[in-house]
C-alpha positions as a printed NumPy array, in Angstrom:
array([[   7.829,   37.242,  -67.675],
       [  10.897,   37.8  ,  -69.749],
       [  10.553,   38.197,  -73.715],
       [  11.671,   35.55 ,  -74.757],
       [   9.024,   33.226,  -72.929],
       [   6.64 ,   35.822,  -73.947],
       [   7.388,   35.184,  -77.717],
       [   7.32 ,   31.574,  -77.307],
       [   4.001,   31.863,  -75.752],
       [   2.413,   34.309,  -78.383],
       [   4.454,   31.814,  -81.527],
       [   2.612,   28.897,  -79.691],
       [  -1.207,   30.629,  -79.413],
       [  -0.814,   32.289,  -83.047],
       [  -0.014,   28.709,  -84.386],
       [  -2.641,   26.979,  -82.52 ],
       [  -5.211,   29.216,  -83.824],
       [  -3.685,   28.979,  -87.536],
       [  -4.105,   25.249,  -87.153],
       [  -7.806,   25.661,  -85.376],
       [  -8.602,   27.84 ,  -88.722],
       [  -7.63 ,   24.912,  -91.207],
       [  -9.498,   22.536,  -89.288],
       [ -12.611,   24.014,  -90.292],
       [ -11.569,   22.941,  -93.879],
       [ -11.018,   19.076,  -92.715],
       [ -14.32 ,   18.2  ,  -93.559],
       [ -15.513,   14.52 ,  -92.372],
       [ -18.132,   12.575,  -94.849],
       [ -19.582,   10.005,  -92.825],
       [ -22.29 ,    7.153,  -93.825],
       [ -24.638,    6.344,  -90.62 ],
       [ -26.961,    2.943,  -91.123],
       [ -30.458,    2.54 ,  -89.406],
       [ -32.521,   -0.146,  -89.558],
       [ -36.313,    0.353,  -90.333],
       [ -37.396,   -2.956,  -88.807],
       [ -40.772,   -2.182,  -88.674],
       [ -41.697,   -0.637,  -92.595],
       [ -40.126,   -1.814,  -95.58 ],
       [ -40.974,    1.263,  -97.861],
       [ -38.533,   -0.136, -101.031],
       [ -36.175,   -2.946, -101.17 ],
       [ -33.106,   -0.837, -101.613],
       [ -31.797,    1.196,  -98.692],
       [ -33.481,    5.28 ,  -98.434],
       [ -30.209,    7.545,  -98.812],
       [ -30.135,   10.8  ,  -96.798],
       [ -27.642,   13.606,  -97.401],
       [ -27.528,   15.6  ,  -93.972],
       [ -26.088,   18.845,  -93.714],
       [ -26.712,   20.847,  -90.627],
       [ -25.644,   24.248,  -89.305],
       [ -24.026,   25.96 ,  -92.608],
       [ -22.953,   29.386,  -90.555],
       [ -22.369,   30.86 ,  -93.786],
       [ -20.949,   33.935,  -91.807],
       [ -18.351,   31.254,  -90.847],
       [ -17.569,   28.167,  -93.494],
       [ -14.991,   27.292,  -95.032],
       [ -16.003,   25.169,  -97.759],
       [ -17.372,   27.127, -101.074],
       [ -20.461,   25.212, -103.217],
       [ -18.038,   24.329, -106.214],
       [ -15.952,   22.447, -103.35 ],
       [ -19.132,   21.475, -101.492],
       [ -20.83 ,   19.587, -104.685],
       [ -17.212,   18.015, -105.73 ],
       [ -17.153,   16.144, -102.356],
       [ -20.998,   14.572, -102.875],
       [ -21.099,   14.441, -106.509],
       [ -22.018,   11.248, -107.635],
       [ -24.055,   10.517, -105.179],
       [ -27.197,    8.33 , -105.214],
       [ -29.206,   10.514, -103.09 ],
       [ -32.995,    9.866, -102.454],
       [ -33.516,   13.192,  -99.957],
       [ -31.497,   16.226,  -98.332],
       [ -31.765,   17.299,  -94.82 ],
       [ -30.912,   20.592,  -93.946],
       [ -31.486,   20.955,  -90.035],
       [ -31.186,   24.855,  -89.535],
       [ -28.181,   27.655,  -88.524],
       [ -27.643,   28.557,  -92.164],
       [ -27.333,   32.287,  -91.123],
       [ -27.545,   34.874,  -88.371],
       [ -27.032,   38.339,  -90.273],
       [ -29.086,   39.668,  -92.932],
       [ -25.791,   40.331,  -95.275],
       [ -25.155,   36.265,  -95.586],
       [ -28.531,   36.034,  -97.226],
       [ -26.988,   36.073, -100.671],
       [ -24.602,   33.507,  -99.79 ],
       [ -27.296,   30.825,  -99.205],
       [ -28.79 ,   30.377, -103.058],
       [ -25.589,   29.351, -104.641],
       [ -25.287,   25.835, -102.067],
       [ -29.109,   25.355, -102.537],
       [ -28.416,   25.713, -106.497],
       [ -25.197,   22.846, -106.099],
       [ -27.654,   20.667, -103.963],
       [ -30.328,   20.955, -106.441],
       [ -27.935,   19.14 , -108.826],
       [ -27.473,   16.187, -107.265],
       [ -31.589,   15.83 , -108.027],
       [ -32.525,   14.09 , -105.045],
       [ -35.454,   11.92 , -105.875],
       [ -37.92 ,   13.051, -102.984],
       [ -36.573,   16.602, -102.674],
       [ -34.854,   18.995, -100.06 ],
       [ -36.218,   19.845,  -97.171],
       [ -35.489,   21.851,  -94.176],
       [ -35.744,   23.6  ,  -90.301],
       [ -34.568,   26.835,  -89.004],
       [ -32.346,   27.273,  -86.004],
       [ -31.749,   29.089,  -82.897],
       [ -29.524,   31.358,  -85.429],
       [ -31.848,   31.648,  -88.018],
       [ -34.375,   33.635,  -85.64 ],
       [ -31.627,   36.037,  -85.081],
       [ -32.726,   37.636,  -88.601],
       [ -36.379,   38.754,  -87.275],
       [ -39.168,   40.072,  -89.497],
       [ -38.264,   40.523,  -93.409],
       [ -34.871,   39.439,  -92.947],
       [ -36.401,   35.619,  -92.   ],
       [ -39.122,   36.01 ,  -94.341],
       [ -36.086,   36.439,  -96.938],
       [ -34.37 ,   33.699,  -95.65 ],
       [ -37.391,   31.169,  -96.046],
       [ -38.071,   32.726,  -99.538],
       [ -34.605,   32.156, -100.651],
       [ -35.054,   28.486,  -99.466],
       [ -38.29 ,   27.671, -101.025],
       [ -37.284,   29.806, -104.478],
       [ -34.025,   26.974, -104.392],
       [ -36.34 ,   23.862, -104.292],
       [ -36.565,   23.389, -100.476],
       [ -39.348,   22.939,  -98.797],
       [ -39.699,   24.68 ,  -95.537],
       [ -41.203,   22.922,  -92.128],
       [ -41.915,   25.064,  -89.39 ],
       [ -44.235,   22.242,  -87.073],
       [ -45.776,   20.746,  -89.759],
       [ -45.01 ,   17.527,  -91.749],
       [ -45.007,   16.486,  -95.527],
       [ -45.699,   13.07 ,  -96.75 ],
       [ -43.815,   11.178,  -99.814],
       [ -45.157,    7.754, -100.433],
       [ -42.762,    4.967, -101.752],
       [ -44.094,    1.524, -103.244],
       [ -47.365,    2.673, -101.583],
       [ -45.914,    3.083,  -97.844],
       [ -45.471,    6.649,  -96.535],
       [ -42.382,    8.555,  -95.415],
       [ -43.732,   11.142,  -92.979],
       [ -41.209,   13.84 ,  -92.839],
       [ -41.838,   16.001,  -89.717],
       [ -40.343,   18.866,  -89.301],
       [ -40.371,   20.305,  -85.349],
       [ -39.358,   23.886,  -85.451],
       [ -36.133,   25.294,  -82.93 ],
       [ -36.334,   23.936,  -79.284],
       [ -34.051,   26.227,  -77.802],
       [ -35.704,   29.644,  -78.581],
       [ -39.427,   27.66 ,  -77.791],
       [ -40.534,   28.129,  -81.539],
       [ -41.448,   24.071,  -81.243],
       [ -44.595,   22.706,  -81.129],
       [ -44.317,   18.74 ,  -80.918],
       [ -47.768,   18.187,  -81.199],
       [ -48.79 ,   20.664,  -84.294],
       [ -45.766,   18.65 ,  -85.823],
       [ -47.889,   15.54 ,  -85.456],
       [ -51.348,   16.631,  -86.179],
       [ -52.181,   14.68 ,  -89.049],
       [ -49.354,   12.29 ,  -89.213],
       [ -50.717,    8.524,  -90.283],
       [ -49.234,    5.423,  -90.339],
       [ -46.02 ,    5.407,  -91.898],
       [ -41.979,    5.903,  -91.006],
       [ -41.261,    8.523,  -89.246],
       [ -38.348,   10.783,  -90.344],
       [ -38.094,   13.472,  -87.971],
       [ -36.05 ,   16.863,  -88.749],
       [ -35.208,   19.575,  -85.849],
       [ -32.316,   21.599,  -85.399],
       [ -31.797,   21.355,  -81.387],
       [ -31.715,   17.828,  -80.479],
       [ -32.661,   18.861,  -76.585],
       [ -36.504,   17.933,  -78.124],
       [ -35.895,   14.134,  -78.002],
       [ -36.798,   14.942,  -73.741],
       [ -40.015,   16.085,  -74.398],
       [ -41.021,   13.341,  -77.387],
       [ -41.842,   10.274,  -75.119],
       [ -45.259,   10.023,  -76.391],
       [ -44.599,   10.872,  -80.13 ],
       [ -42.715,    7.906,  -82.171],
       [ -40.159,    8.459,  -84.73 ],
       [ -38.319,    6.343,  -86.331],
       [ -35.361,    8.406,  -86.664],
       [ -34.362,   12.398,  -85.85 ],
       [ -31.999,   14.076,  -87.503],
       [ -30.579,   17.19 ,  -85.359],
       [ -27.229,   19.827,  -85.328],
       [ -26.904,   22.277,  -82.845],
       [ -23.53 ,   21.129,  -80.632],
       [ -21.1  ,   21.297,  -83.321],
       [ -19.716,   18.278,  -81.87 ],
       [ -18.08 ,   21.326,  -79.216],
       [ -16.791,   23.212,  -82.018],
       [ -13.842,   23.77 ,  -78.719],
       [ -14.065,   19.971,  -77.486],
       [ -11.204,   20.187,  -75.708],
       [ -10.147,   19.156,  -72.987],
       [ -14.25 ,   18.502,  -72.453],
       [ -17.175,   20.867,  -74.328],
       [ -17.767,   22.714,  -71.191],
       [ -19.007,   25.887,  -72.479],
       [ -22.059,   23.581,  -73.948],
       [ -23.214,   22.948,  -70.424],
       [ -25.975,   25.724,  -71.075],
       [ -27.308,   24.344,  -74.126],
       [ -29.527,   21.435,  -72.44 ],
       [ -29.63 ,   18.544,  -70.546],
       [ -28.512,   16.165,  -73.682],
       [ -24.966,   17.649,  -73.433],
       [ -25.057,   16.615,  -69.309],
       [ -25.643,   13.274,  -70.615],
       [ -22.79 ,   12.924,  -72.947],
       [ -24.931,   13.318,  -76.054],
       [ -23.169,   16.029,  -78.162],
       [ -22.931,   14.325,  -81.381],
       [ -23.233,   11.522,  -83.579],
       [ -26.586,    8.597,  -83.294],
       [ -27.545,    8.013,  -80.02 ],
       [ -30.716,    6.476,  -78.305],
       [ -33.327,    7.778,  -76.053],
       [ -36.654,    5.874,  -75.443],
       [ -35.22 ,    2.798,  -77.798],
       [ -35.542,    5.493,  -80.757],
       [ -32.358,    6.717,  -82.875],
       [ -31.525,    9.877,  -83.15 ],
       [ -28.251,   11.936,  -84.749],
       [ -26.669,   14.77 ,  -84.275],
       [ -24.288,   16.23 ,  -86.523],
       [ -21.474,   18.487,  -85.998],
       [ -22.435,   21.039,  -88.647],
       [ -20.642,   22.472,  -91.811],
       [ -19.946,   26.153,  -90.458],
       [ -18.601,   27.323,  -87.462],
       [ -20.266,   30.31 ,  -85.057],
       [ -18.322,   33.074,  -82.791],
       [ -15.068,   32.229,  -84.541],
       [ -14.036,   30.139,  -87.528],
       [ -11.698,   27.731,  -85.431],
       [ -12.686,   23.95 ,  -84.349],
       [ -10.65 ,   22.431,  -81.569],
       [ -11.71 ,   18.517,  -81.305],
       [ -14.085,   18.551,  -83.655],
       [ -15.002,   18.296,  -87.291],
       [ -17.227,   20.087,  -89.78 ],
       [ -19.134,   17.162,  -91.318],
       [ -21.131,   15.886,  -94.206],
       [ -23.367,   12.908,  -93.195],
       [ -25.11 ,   10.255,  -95.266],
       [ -27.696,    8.363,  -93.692],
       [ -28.816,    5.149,  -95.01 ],
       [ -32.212,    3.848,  -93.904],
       [ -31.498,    0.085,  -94.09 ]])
């Protein structure tokens, strides 16, 4: 190989990877509709924000830059679905975006799951991680549900804990559950397999990172479940006639780089 093509080459790979690194900064803020066809709950439409998968080892948007891009918001819950961390020195990182969140003052509260990541921590370091979550105004799910009633209907908000490292228990997560929609929270999507017998009326997942790398094809997700084998990576999707959506995620694990993909912000609106 002569130098010169050798300096083209390494020119080419250091700018791809420059532009890979500022793609983690193009964040996407997306609105996703459902309809709730069988519960009215309140005449106007339920407004989730949806953040999923913060990596703060690996994100590139601060909280002052986070709460400018949602300010103003009419926000009736947040969603966090799990990943926020996998070392115990990115635990101090995590109060300041629950502290930005807090002031948008959703009007049914934060809630959240923990991740395949999040498990990582182990022992006291998880413990603080769940403490620094519940001190910020979140409430923590971990198979168990909380219920929020609205004009005198319920919003059961379930909360299955991480598929992936077999932390969930689908059935705990119901035990209890009455009448009501059913908003489901989980961080590895992969669950929606095993949920045939348990309704929801919409999931709200992360995990994928839309492929983080999608390109050409995702192929190093191939390990990560049989959802990915059927094309299901990100975004709303349908299994068993009920909704489900997976978000790409705000951070970024292994490497802060996305190829193909977008760090995202979601609003759902329950129509």
């Amino acid at each position: 190989m002569s130098l010169y093509f050798f300096l083209i080459i390494s020119v080419y790979l250091v700018y791809s990877l420059f532009k890979a690194n500022k793609n983690t900064s193009k964040i996407a803020v997306r609105t996703v509709s459902v309809e709730r066809p069988d519960i009215v709950l309140a005449s106007n439409k339920i407004k989730i924000l949806h953040l999923s998968d913060l990596h703060l080892e690996n994100i590139s948007i601060s909280p002052k830059e986070l709460y400018e891009r949602i300010a103003g918001k009419d926000i009736d819950l947040i969603a966090l679905t799990g990943d926020f961390m996998d070392r115990k020195r990115s635990l101090p990182k995590l109060a300041p975006y629950l502290q930005m969140l807090n002031k948008l003052e959703p009007r049914y509260g934060m809630y959240a799951v923990f991740g395949n990541h999040d498990y990582v921590l182990k022992g006291k370091n998880f413990a603080a991680l769940k403490k620094i979550l519940e001190e910020n105004g979140c409430r923590t799910l971990q198979n168990e549900h909380s219920v929020i009633d609205i004009n005198g209907e319920k919003l059961n908000i379930i909360g299955i804990d991480n598929y992936s490292t077999k932390h969930h228990d689908v059935a705990k997560s119901y035990l209890g559950v009455s009448d009501g929609y059913n908003l489901v929270l989980t961080h590895d999507p992969n669950v929606v397999l095993e949920m045939k017998d348990y309704k929801y009326d919409y999931l709200l997942s992360g995990h994928f990172h839309g492929g983080q790398i999608h390109w050409p094809k995702p192929y190093h997700l191939a390990k990560m479940g049989k959802l990915v084998r059927m094309n299901m990576v990100k975004g709303l999707h349908y299994h068993n006639g009920m909704p489900f959506y997976i978000s790409e995620g705000l951070g970024q694990t292994g490497v802060n780089i996305r190829i193909g993909s977008r760090p995202e912000i979601t609003f759902h609106e329950i129509a």
